């Protein structure tokens, strides 16, 4: 009897366990299938759940939320709100069913779930009864793809994206939708251009309502009156007028070595043939009398640039960087306006000096302006033009200062006149220093206290103050073996010129028998009786010092100051580095999307005393007068044209252009 009871209980427990197990797996299967988008869900749902306990249903609901909520919302390609509503309705039906429901209610539940799942397969119907909203209107047209665009007010007139069949008003309510654009139509394999940068999708440039040449329009700022037909201005006196352009044209080799800096550019506009045509068109448009170029690739110069510029009427001089570098600097002038007096290439590399172990170069020309023959016997002072491209490294300001000192010493030698003064000077190029940096102030003010200054602070390009180790400038900045004084002059320039080298023959040495130094006992001379204990008598008529003047010529004039350098060229900048009409600083280049000024044109002028030098009009011009300049652009304007380079400007720098006048004097 007891055994039969135990068997009955065991069979009942097994039957109950099997029922509960079937109910558990059926509920879990239904919940997972409710999330699936498989077309087989209708057949799988033919069996209704057998009604598990309420806590088991709550556990299944929590597990479904933890494991598959995000997956359920992302299974369908369209209608995410409909899927969410379907899942919530199915789970709500699952929670409403208890273990005491009859077969009719189970059949009713199954039919409702089947209707929901059929609706889930038909994604064209947005389930209005589940969402409680009106169906969305079907949109016909191209697919939509995310394209980052600027939505700021400053770009509203520059990059207008088409909205296709969808009205723009429907998307203005949601700011996130403003950054979406219609994806371009698929192109054939033949029409698709090669895109060399991996990991980046090639996008068609958005249509521009404003052309590039209007966005990047640069105005000419005139500071003079209208010249006459001969190119000479009447006023205080006739002037010889000329224009000078300074331009870093971006060497192709350097661009390819740093291709990550130009990912924002389409490959077609980076092609050298395209860039060369743009550069030549720019030269022809502005037609300067003097052209100073930086980053000129050597093979491009000899094969294309020099022949083309020669056809335009230029005579060109080129200096390649030392070492294995393939680019350099060039200075071109029109022989119809100037005559060459001398040309001095400058190399900053000095073997054995760690401070000057870089391959940057410069070029200094002395030009004689040619005045029209109809003016009679008149003359114009020579013009010294210096062009350079100093080191880029923002951390090595000490190298930049030393390179600038060498260039200024060469300018001082070339531009120095017989009376000790200097002829008019123009110094231009890529100095890799920002305005108001110590290097900039040194060129403009003529003096710099550098002792203890962090090297990165010299150029002001980047701020490395957060770094523990900082290279600091120590005095003297360069050794005396360089042969340049702290006034940025060659040591030989400090000595009077000698007619000829002294010849130390017998007759010359005998002339020193009757000078004072011959009667003085040398320090440390051993006293020997009858030999070194007597002093020679001074004959009558001996001069106190016969060769004092000649001996003074042998003494070098080379004093080193402590922690400061100077120059006496009186240079000032053509540009003020600020756009008052836009309230923004001027920009000459945009590395990594950050606009800054590193290119300059300095010219010699006599500064007013006790005046602020921030405005060029406060500088009283000497023989060289600034007559006009080509305005620069702000960073915001360049961003509207996709930065630099762009289809209009084929370099990562803007050209600088200025007009000058030189006094014409009668003999």
XYZ file of C-alpha atoms in Angstrom:
667
model
C 0.000 0.000 0.000
C 2.727 2.420 0.934
C 4.745 1.512 -2.163
C 1.760 2.128 -4.449
C 1.192 5.518 -2.844
C 4.826 6.413 -3.359
C 4.695 5.378 -6.999
C 1.570 7.439 -7.545
C 3.187 10.478 -5.950
C 6.336 10.048 -8.036
C 4.329 9.755 -11.255
C 2.271 12.824 -10.324
C 5.434 14.832 -9.558
C 7.043 13.776 -12.845
C 3.875 14.720 -14.762
C 3.764 18.083 -12.984
C 7.470 18.718 -13.623
C 7.034 17.895 -17.308
C 4.077 20.273 -17.548
C 5.958 23.066 -15.860
C 9.022 22.422 -18.032
C 6.960 22.524 -21.234
C 5.284 25.718 -20.111
C 8.621 27.333 -19.290
C 10.286 26.531 -22.599
C 7.144 27.401 -24.572
C 6.895 30.844 -22.938
C 10.605 31.503 -23.489
C 10.287 30.371 -27.110
C 7.300 32.647 -27.680
C 9.057 35.626 -26.121
C 12.160 35.132 -28.247
C 10.166 34.564 -31.412
C 8.254 37.767 -30.748
C 11.574 39.612 -31.220
C 12.550 37.709 -34.365
C 11.934 38.927 -37.893
C 12.127 35.408 -39.356
C 9.375 34.462 -41.808
C 8.882 31.153 -39.912
C 7.343 32.756 -36.823
C 3.747 31.905 -37.794
C 4.364 28.197 -37.721
C 6.311 28.329 -34.499
C 3.450 30.124 -32.813
C 0.852 27.447 -33.655
C 1.053 26.172 -30.095
C -0.193 28.434 -27.338
C 1.615 28.632 -23.999
C 0.279 26.410 -21.248
C 0.096 29.228 -18.681
C 3.155 29.360 -16.407
C 2.991 30.932 -12.974
C 2.937 34.750 -12.708
C 6.425 34.995 -11.187
C 7.863 32.877 -13.979
C 6.315 35.265 -16.510
C 7.819 38.223 -14.693
C 11.209 36.512 -14.711
C 10.951 35.861 -18.428
C 9.994 39.497 -19.007
C 12.992 40.776 -17.031
C 15.334 38.376 -18.825
C 13.980 39.472 -22.207
C 14.540 43.102 -21.290
C 18.109 42.443 -20.195
C 19.145 40.224 -23.108
C 17.352 41.417 -26.181
C 15.702 44.839 -25.835
C 18.298 46.659 -27.903
C 18.510 43.800 -30.378
C 14.754 43.763 -30.856
C 14.722 47.455 -31.714
C 17.489 47.099 -34.305
C 16.318 43.979 -36.212
C 14.093 45.754 -38.729
C 15.543 48.267 -41.185
C 12.530 50.568 -40.937
C 9.808 51.355 -38.422
C 11.667 51.118 -35.069
C 8.697 52.571 -33.233
C 6.412 49.896 -34.682
C 8.729 47.101 -33.506
C 8.847 48.599 -30.036
C 5.075 48.787 -29.868
C 4.735 45.220 -31.112
C 7.119 43.914 -28.492
C 5.341 45.773 -25.686
C 1.904 44.524 -26.801
C 3.122 40.906 -27.033
C 4.696 41.055 -23.586
C 1.614 42.665 -22.150
C -0.491 39.791 -23.486
C 2.027 37.370 -22.034
C 1.721 38.992 -18.601
C -2.115 39.072 -18.726
C -2.414 35.270 -19.111
C -2.502 33.146 -15.971
C -2.529 29.419 -15.403
C -6.323 29.328 -15.002
C -7.159 30.453 -18.568
C -9.235 28.156 -20.722
C -8.514 26.911 -24.208
C -10.688 29.584 -25.803
C -8.678 32.366 -24.225
C -5.485 30.603 -25.296
C -6.718 30.404 -28.882
C -7.700 34.078 -28.748
C -4.237 35.022 -27.462
C -2.573 33.026 -30.212
C -4.651 34.709 -32.913
C -3.813 38.190 -31.591
C -0.113 37.403 -31.501
C -0.254 35.958 -34.982
C -1.894 39.140 -36.275
C 0.804 41.223 -34.627
C 3.566 39.077 -36.100
C 2.051 39.213 -39.567
C 1.986 42.966 -39.227
C 5.634 42.901 -38.160
C 6.571 41.106 -41.359
C 4.737 43.687 -43.466
C 6.922 46.712 -42.702
C 4.990 48.946 -45.048
C 2.165 49.186 -42.444
C 3.192 51.238 -39.398
C 0.707 49.634 -36.891
C -1.595 52.561 -36.207
C -3.592 50.567 -33.675
C -0.444 49.800 -31.662
C 1.239 53.211 -31.848
C -1.877 55.274 -31.571
C -0.573 57.585 -34.299
C -1.293 58.314 -37.919
C 0.642 56.295 -40.493
C 3.803 57.909 -41.830
C 3.655 59.059 -45.425
C 5.752 56.946 -47.753
C 8.805 58.763 -49.069
C 9.889 58.058 -52.607
C 13.341 59.047 -53.771
C 16.976 58.316 -53.047
C 18.177 56.837 -49.790
C 19.337 59.114 -46.973
C 22.878 58.974 -45.703
C 24.594 60.823 -42.866
C 26.861 63.593 -44.153
C 28.510 65.986 -41.630
C 27.776 69.570 -42.571
C 28.138 72.851 -40.739
C 24.872 74.198 -39.409
C 26.205 77.463 -38.007
C 24.791 80.735 -39.267
C 28.081 81.696 -40.876
C 27.740 78.810 -43.339
C 24.094 79.264 -44.166
C 24.856 80.893 -47.506
C 27.818 78.726 -48.421
C 26.791 75.037 -48.217
C 23.123 74.421 -49.103
C 22.248 70.742 -49.313
C 19.269 69.485 -51.437
C 16.339 67.961 -49.561
C 14.885 65.948 -52.490
C 11.215 64.974 -52.317
C 11.073 65.594 -48.576
C 10.120 69.167 -47.722
C 12.720 71.049 -45.699
C 10.077 72.234 -43.228
C 9.514 68.678 -41.995
C 13.120 68.463 -40.781
C 13.601 71.918 -39.331
C 11.832 70.947 -36.112
C 14.510 68.413 -35.169
C 18.040 69.911 -35.141
C 19.557 66.461 -35.550
C 17.837 66.011 -38.884
C 19.452 69.144 -40.287
C 22.767 67.284 -40.543
C 21.375 64.681 -42.951
C 21.695 64.851 -46.682
C 20.587 62.830 -49.660
C 23.179 60.235 -50.575
C 24.592 60.577 -54.094
C 23.338 58.316 -56.839
C 25.460 55.198 -57.331
C 28.108 55.683 -59.986
C 29.475 53.147 -62.411
C 32.921 51.694 -61.889
C 34.281 53.630 -64.853
C 32.925 56.954 -63.637
C 34.115 56.541 -60.071
C 37.470 58.269 -59.529
C 40.179 56.638 -57.476
C 40.260 57.680 -53.815
C 43.729 56.984 -52.363
C 42.846 57.360 -48.679
C 41.631 54.174 -47.042
C 38.887 54.254 -44.467
C 37.291 57.406 -45.841
C 34.211 57.457 -48.020
C 34.356 59.583 -51.116
C 31.610 62.208 -50.991
C 30.557 64.511 -53.726
C 31.152 68.172 -52.776
C 27.889 69.909 -51.885
C 26.632 72.476 -54.366
C 27.665 75.998 -53.458
C 25.299 78.884 -53.901
C 28.253 81.313 -53.789
C 31.200 80.629 -56.142
C 34.674 80.222 -54.691
C 36.009 83.362 -56.294
C 33.322 85.393 -54.536
C 33.800 83.719 -51.149
C 37.581 84.157 -51.334
C 37.520 87.608 -52.819
C 40.545 89.586 -51.601
C 40.384 93.340 -51.774
C 43.216 95.649 -52.734
C 43.884 98.229 -50.021
C 45.289 101.412 -51.551
C 47.325 103.789 -49.371
C 48.447 106.131 -52.156
C 47.019 108.529 -54.718
C 46.500 107.588 -58.328
C 49.806 107.313 -60.238
C 50.365 108.938 -63.585
C 50.804 107.221 -66.933
C 54.556 106.657 -66.414
C 54.022 104.758 -63.172
C 55.498 107.608 -61.117
C 53.491 109.480 -58.550
C 53.414 113.261 -58.220
C 53.302 114.763 -54.759
C 56.268 115.293 -52.513
C 58.393 113.944 -55.371
C 58.403 111.311 -58.109
C 58.490 107.690 -57.036
C 59.555 104.421 -58.543
C 56.628 102.058 -57.953
C 56.788 98.268 -57.968
C 54.902 95.286 -56.550
C 56.305 92.301 -54.650
C 54.656 88.924 -53.991
C 55.700 86.370 -51.371
C 54.198 82.907 -51.719
C 54.728 79.464 -50.176
C 53.509 77.313 -53.071
C 53.613 73.926 -51.230
C 56.166 71.529 -52.687
C 54.552 68.396 -54.088
C 57.026 66.085 -52.344
C 56.303 67.625 -48.961
C 52.558 67.358 -49.566
C 52.820 63.663 -50.385
C 55.008 63.013 -47.352
C 52.344 64.599 -45.103
C 49.216 63.389 -46.910
C 47.296 63.172 -43.623
C 47.172 66.969 -43.560
C 45.164 67.080 -46.789
C 42.465 64.446 -46.282
C 39.834 67.155 -46.608
C 40.875 67.806 -50.232
C 39.690 65.937 -53.289
C 42.605 64.133 -54.968
C 42.046 65.990 -58.224
C 42.880 69.395 -56.744
C 46.082 67.981 -55.214
C 47.419 66.896 -58.587
C 50.513 68.898 -59.490
C 49.379 69.696 -63.037
C 46.156 71.168 -61.685
C 48.018 73.087 -58.993
C 50.680 74.356 -61.398
C 48.041 75.757 -63.755
C 46.318 77.499 -60.843
C 49.580 78.978 -59.561
C 50.570 80.308 -62.963
C 47.140 81.837 -63.397
C 47.562 83.551 -60.050
C 50.986 84.921 -61.044
C 49.610 86.238 -64.320
C 46.612 87.847 -62.650
C 48.578 89.873 -60.079
C 51.659 90.332 -62.312
C 54.204 91.312 -59.609
C 57.542 92.889 -60.457
C 59.357 90.767 -57.836
C 58.306 87.222 -56.941
C 59.618 85.486 -53.791
C 58.664 81.797 -53.587
C 59.155 79.192 -50.867
C 58.838 75.383 -51.010
C 59.796 75.300 -54.672
C 60.510 71.720 -55.698
C 63.743 71.538 -57.667
C 62.606 69.389 -60.601
C 59.377 71.364 -60.949
C 61.375 74.596 -60.914
C 63.760 73.656 -63.719
C 61.207 71.789 -65.844
C 58.102 73.988 -65.513
C 58.301 77.014 -63.223
C 61.474 78.652 -64.488
C 60.647 78.281 -68.232
C 57.104 79.560 -67.655
C 58.238 82.506 -65.551
C 60.947 83.311 -68.095
C 58.252 83.499 -70.765
C 56.374 85.917 -68.500
C 59.433 88.192 -68.456
C 61.128 87.132 -65.192
C 64.757 86.426 -64.411
C 64.910 83.791 -61.680
C 67.411 82.742 -59.006
C 66.962 79.499 -57.084
C 68.575 78.033 -53.969
C 67.817 74.437 -53.030
C 67.892 73.348 -49.414
C 71.071 71.603 -48.313
C 71.337 67.904 -47.610
C 68.889 65.577 -49.340
C 65.988 68.036 -49.429
C 64.256 68.534 -52.770
C 62.779 72.031 -52.325
C 64.134 75.520 -51.832
C 63.574 79.257 -52.297
C 63.409 81.329 -55.464
C 63.516 85.075 -56.165
C 62.372 86.278 -59.582
C 62.401 89.834 -60.906
C 61.613 91.573 -64.159
C 64.789 92.808 -65.897
C 62.749 95.598 -67.482
C 62.282 97.089 -64.006
C 65.465 96.081 -62.161
C 69.093 95.343 -62.823
C 70.898 92.760 -60.728
C 73.836 94.031 -58.671
C 74.576 90.898 -56.661
C 72.935 87.638 -55.523
C 73.900 85.908 -52.270
C 72.562 82.442 -51.384
C 72.428 81.796 -47.635
C 72.874 78.386 -46.034
C 72.012 77.957 -42.366
C 73.719 74.586 -42.002
C 77.042 74.771 -40.171
C 79.030 71.533 -39.772
C 79.882 70.776 -36.172
C 77.283 73.147 -34.653
C 74.307 71.386 -33.090
C 72.400 74.659 -33.100
C 72.721 74.983 -36.878
C 72.343 71.430 -38.164
C 69.206 72.059 -40.252
C 69.004 72.414 -44.028
C 66.977 75.615 -44.369
C 68.217 78.304 -46.749
C 67.638 81.881 -47.846
C 68.367 84.097 -50.824
C 69.413 87.788 -50.817
C 69.437 89.921 -53.971
C 70.565 93.501 -54.482
C 68.587 95.110 -57.313
C 69.007 98.470 -58.991
C 65.670 100.022 -60.054
C 65.531 101.249 -63.656
C 63.752 104.577 -64.143
C 62.262 105.704 -67.482
C 64.682 107.482 -69.814
C 62.373 110.468 -70.187
C 63.006 111.594 -66.621
C 66.563 112.678 -67.359
C 69.471 112.261 -64.993
C 67.746 110.830 -61.906
C 68.734 108.008 -59.603
C 67.065 105.536 -57.259
C 68.743 103.811 -54.358
C 69.414 100.069 -54.683
C 66.865 97.643 -53.229
C 67.819 94.648 -51.076
C 65.336 91.741 -51.269
C 65.689 88.782 -48.880
C 63.613 85.601 -49.074
C 63.760 82.666 -46.653
C 61.927 79.695 -45.168
C 63.083 79.035 -41.601
C 62.728 75.847 -39.586
C 59.196 74.662 -38.787
C 59.799 72.712 -35.545
C 57.813 74.643 -32.879
C 60.089 73.355 -30.093
C 63.347 74.713 -31.549
C 63.043 78.465 -31.265
C 66.783 78.672 -30.604
C 67.453 77.306 -34.097
C 65.033 79.799 -35.633
C 66.721 82.731 -33.911
C 70.157 81.599 -35.053
C 68.937 81.173 -38.632
C 67.369 84.630 -38.578
C 70.595 86.118 -37.216
C 72.545 84.651 -40.164
C 70.028 86.061 -42.646
C 70.085 89.514 -41.016
C 73.883 89.498 -41.069
C 73.841 88.757 -44.792
C 71.248 91.493 -45.375
C 73.377 93.922 -43.370
C 76.401 93.123 -45.536
C 74.559 93.342 -48.880
C 72.482 96.447 -48.052
C 75.256 98.455 -46.347
C 76.269 101.600 -48.232
C 79.656 103.299 -48.236
C 78.596 105.789 -45.549
C 77.554 102.992 -43.159
C 73.800 103.357 -43.724
C 71.553 100.797 -45.440
C 69.637 100.919 -48.686
C 65.900 100.048 -48.680
C 65.289 96.482 -47.524
C 62.424 94.024 -48.017
C 62.541 90.786 -46.017
C 59.823 88.209 -46.710
C 59.104 84.514 -46.476
C 57.670 81.781 -44.299
C 59.114 82.462 -40.833
C 57.060 79.789 -39.009
C 56.292 82.258 -36.209
C 53.041 83.935 -35.235
C 52.534 87.689 -34.766
C 53.696 89.188 -31.453
C 55.931 86.199 -30.780
C 59.487 86.920 -29.552
C 60.916 86.172 -33.002
C 58.403 88.484 -34.676
C 59.067 91.249 -32.152
C 62.821 90.846 -32.622
C 62.536 91.452 -36.374
C 60.215 94.397 -35.885
C 61.664 96.052 -32.787
C 65.321 95.241 -33.415
C 66.048 93.777 -29.965
C 65.291 90.646 -27.946
C 66.160 89.566 -24.412
C 66.281 85.793 -24.757
C 68.270 84.477 -21.776
C 66.201 81.833 -19.932
C 63.312 81.947 -22.431
C 61.719 78.548 -23.246
C 62.630 77.548 -26.783
C 59.005 76.773 -27.758
C 57.959 80.290 -26.820
C 60.169 81.933 -29.474
C 57.812 81.192 -32.376
C 54.514 80.967 -30.461
C 53.181 78.216 -32.729
C 52.236 75.805 -29.927
C 52.081 75.906 -26.146
C 54.328 73.344 -24.455
C 54.233 74.929 -20.989
C 52.609 71.792 -19.560
C 55.669 69.649 -20.271
C 58.118 69.026 -17.468
C 61.271 69.264 -19.582
C 61.586 72.471 -21.557
C 64.635 73.515 -23.529
C 65.665 77.035 -22.472
C 67.829 79.546 -24.284
C 71.216 80.241 -22.745
C 73.629 83.101 -23.386
C 75.472 83.305 -25.661
C 72.983 81.827 -28.113
C 75.614 80.893 -30.717
C 79.396 80.465 -30.393
C 81.877 83.101 -31.501
C 83.164 80.707 -34.153
C 80.031 81.472 -36.174
C 81.561 84.872 -36.931
C 78.381 86.853 -36.215
C 78.052 89.405 -33.451
C 75.057 89.870 -31.162
C 74.129 92.817 -33.394
C 73.563 90.358 -36.263
C 76.580 91.523 -38.232
C 79.530 89.633 -39.609
C 82.714 90.143 -37.611
C 84.573 91.304 -40.735
C 82.003 94.068 -41.148
C 83.150 95.541 -37.844
C 86.782 96.040 -38.988
C 88.046 98.928 -41.132
C 88.961 97.771 -44.605
C 92.713 97.380 -45.178
C 94.309 98.259 -48.471
C 96.413 95.114 -48.489
C 97.606 92.368 -46.217
C 100.605 93.184 -44.010
C 103.907 91.648 -45.044
C 106.015 90.835 -42.011
C 109.446 91.290 -43.645
C 112.741 92.397 -42.057
C 112.231 96.066 -42.816
C 108.784 96.035 -41.253
C 109.967 94.342 -38.051
C 112.961 96.706 -37.650
C 110.540 99.597 -37.403
C 109.421 98.259 -34.011
C 112.883 98.816 -32.419
C 111.970 102.336 -31.335
C 108.470 101.792 -29.906
C 107.544 101.837 -26.218
C 106.787 98.172 -26.070
C 110.428 97.392 -26.839
C 111.530 99.174 -23.619
C 109.102 97.355 -21.295
C 110.280 94.355 -19.271
C 108.150 91.304 -20.065
C 106.257 89.802 -17.150
C 107.908 86.632 -15.840
C 111.273 87.257 -17.474
C 114.068 85.476 -15.536
C 116.550 87.923 -14.044
C 120.043 87.277 -15.346
C 122.866 89.574 -14.323
C 124.360 91.428 -17.246
C 121.686 90.110 -19.589
C 118.153 90.887 -18.423
C 118.828 93.207 -15.506
C 119.342 96.378 -17.495
C 116.876 98.587 -19.293
C 117.891 99.953 -22.686
C 118.368 103.659 -22.868
C 115.769 105.601 -24.748
C 117.425 107.426 -27.652
C 116.486 111.000 -28.236
C 113.687 111.456 -30.733
C 111.945 108.188 -30.016
C 108.225 108.481 -30.532
C 105.862 107.449 -27.767
C 103.909 105.256 -30.187
C 104.785 105.026 -33.816
C 102.216 102.458 -34.953
C 99.306 103.121 -32.614
C 96.902 103.740 -35.492
C 98.011 100.683 -37.405
C 98.014 98.453 -34.321
C 94.459 99.530 -33.459
C 93.319 98.143 -36.791
C 94.449 94.703 -35.689
C 92.224 94.726 -32.602
C 88.858 93.083 -33.383
C 85.706 94.929 -32.433
C 83.633 91.963 -31.237
C 81.839 92.415 -27.942
C 79.212 89.906 -26.756
C 76.200 91.128 -24.844
C 74.673 89.022 -22.099
C 71.393 87.388 -23.144
C 70.280 89.832 -25.859
C 70.546 90.227 -29.622
C 69.933 93.287 -31.785
C 69.847 94.537 -35.353
C 69.672 98.023 -36.865
C 67.630 97.480 -40.054
C 64.402 99.251 -38.858
C 61.924 96.752 -40.285
C 58.145 96.886 -40.034
C 55.368 94.614 -41.310
C 53.209 95.296 -44.350
C 50.208 93.643 -42.664
C 48.586 94.483 -39.326
C 47.490 90.834 -38.764
C 43.893 91.822 -37.939
C 40.775 92.376 -40.041
C 38.850 95.248 -38.439
C 35.889 94.907 -40.801
C 35.404 91.261 -39.729
C 36.727 91.498 -36.177
C 38.941 88.477 -36.824
C 42.698 87.918 -37.096
C 44.283 87.518 -40.506
C 45.260 84.033 -41.684
C 47.993 83.021 -44.122
C 47.865 79.222 -43.642
C 45.593 76.529 -42.149
C 47.529 73.484 -40.890
C 45.183 70.796 -39.508
C 42.261 73.165 -39.923
C 43.691 75.809 -37.579
C 44.269 79.189 -39.190
C 47.348 81.211 -38.291
C 49.788 83.757 -39.713
C 53.360 82.633 -40.421
C 54.113 84.441 -43.724
C 55.327 88.047 -43.722
C 56.621 90.930 -45.781
C 58.838 93.276 -43.749
C 60.245 96.496 -45.190
C 62.635 99.123 -43.865
C 61.073 102.305 -42.471
C 62.040 104.899 -39.878
C 59.805 104.430 -36.859
C 58.305 107.350 -34.969
C 59.607 107.759 -31.439
C 57.258 107.351 -28.461
C 54.515 105.971 -30.663
C 52.632 102.687 -30.717
C 53.825 100.568 -33.638
C 50.692 98.437 -33.988
C 49.523 100.525 -36.954
C 51.688 100.779 -40.070
C 50.560 104.387 -40.535
C 52.442 105.322 -37.363
C 55.700 104.393 -39.089
C 57.286 107.288 -40.925
C 58.520 105.837 -44.216
C 62.072 106.450 -45.304
C 63.027 106.066 -48.933
C 60.693 103.024 -49.187
C 56.953 103.738 -48.905
C 54.070 101.275 -48.640
C 51.483 102.183 -51.289
C 49.056 99.262 -51.069
C 48.542 95.624 -50.186
C 46.297 92.673 -51.003
C 44.019 91.944 -48.057
C 44.202 88.594 -46.288
C 41.277 86.406 -45.170
C 39.937 85.138 -41.863
C 39.743 81.538 -40.727
C 35.931 81.497 -41.024
C 36.014 82.586 -44.662
C 38.553 79.892 -45.536
C 36.461 77.263 -43.758
C 33.550 78.182 -46.006
C 35.744 77.166 -48.963
C 36.840 73.876 -47.325
C 40.129 75.317 -46.057
C 43.441 75.225 -47.938
C 44.169 73.991 -50.555
C 40.859 74.308 -52.401
C 39.816 74.412 -56.056
C 40.622 78.127 -56.198
C 43.867 78.371 -54.164
C 46.290 75.510 -54.861
C 48.583 75.926 -51.837
C 48.119 75.589 -48.106
C 49.324 79.202 -47.816
C 47.892 82.441 -49.146
C 50.040 84.702 -51.266
C 51.125 88.092 -49.878
C 51.234 91.053 -52.251
C 52.305 94.647 -51.580
C 53.049 97.767 -53.608
C 55.959 100.059 -52.741
C 57.343 103.378 -53.867
C 60.966 104.540 -53.803
C 62.105 108.134 -53.936
C 63.625 109.317 -57.179
C 66.358 111.892 -56.568
C 68.292 114.163 -58.892
C 72.110 113.806 -58.998
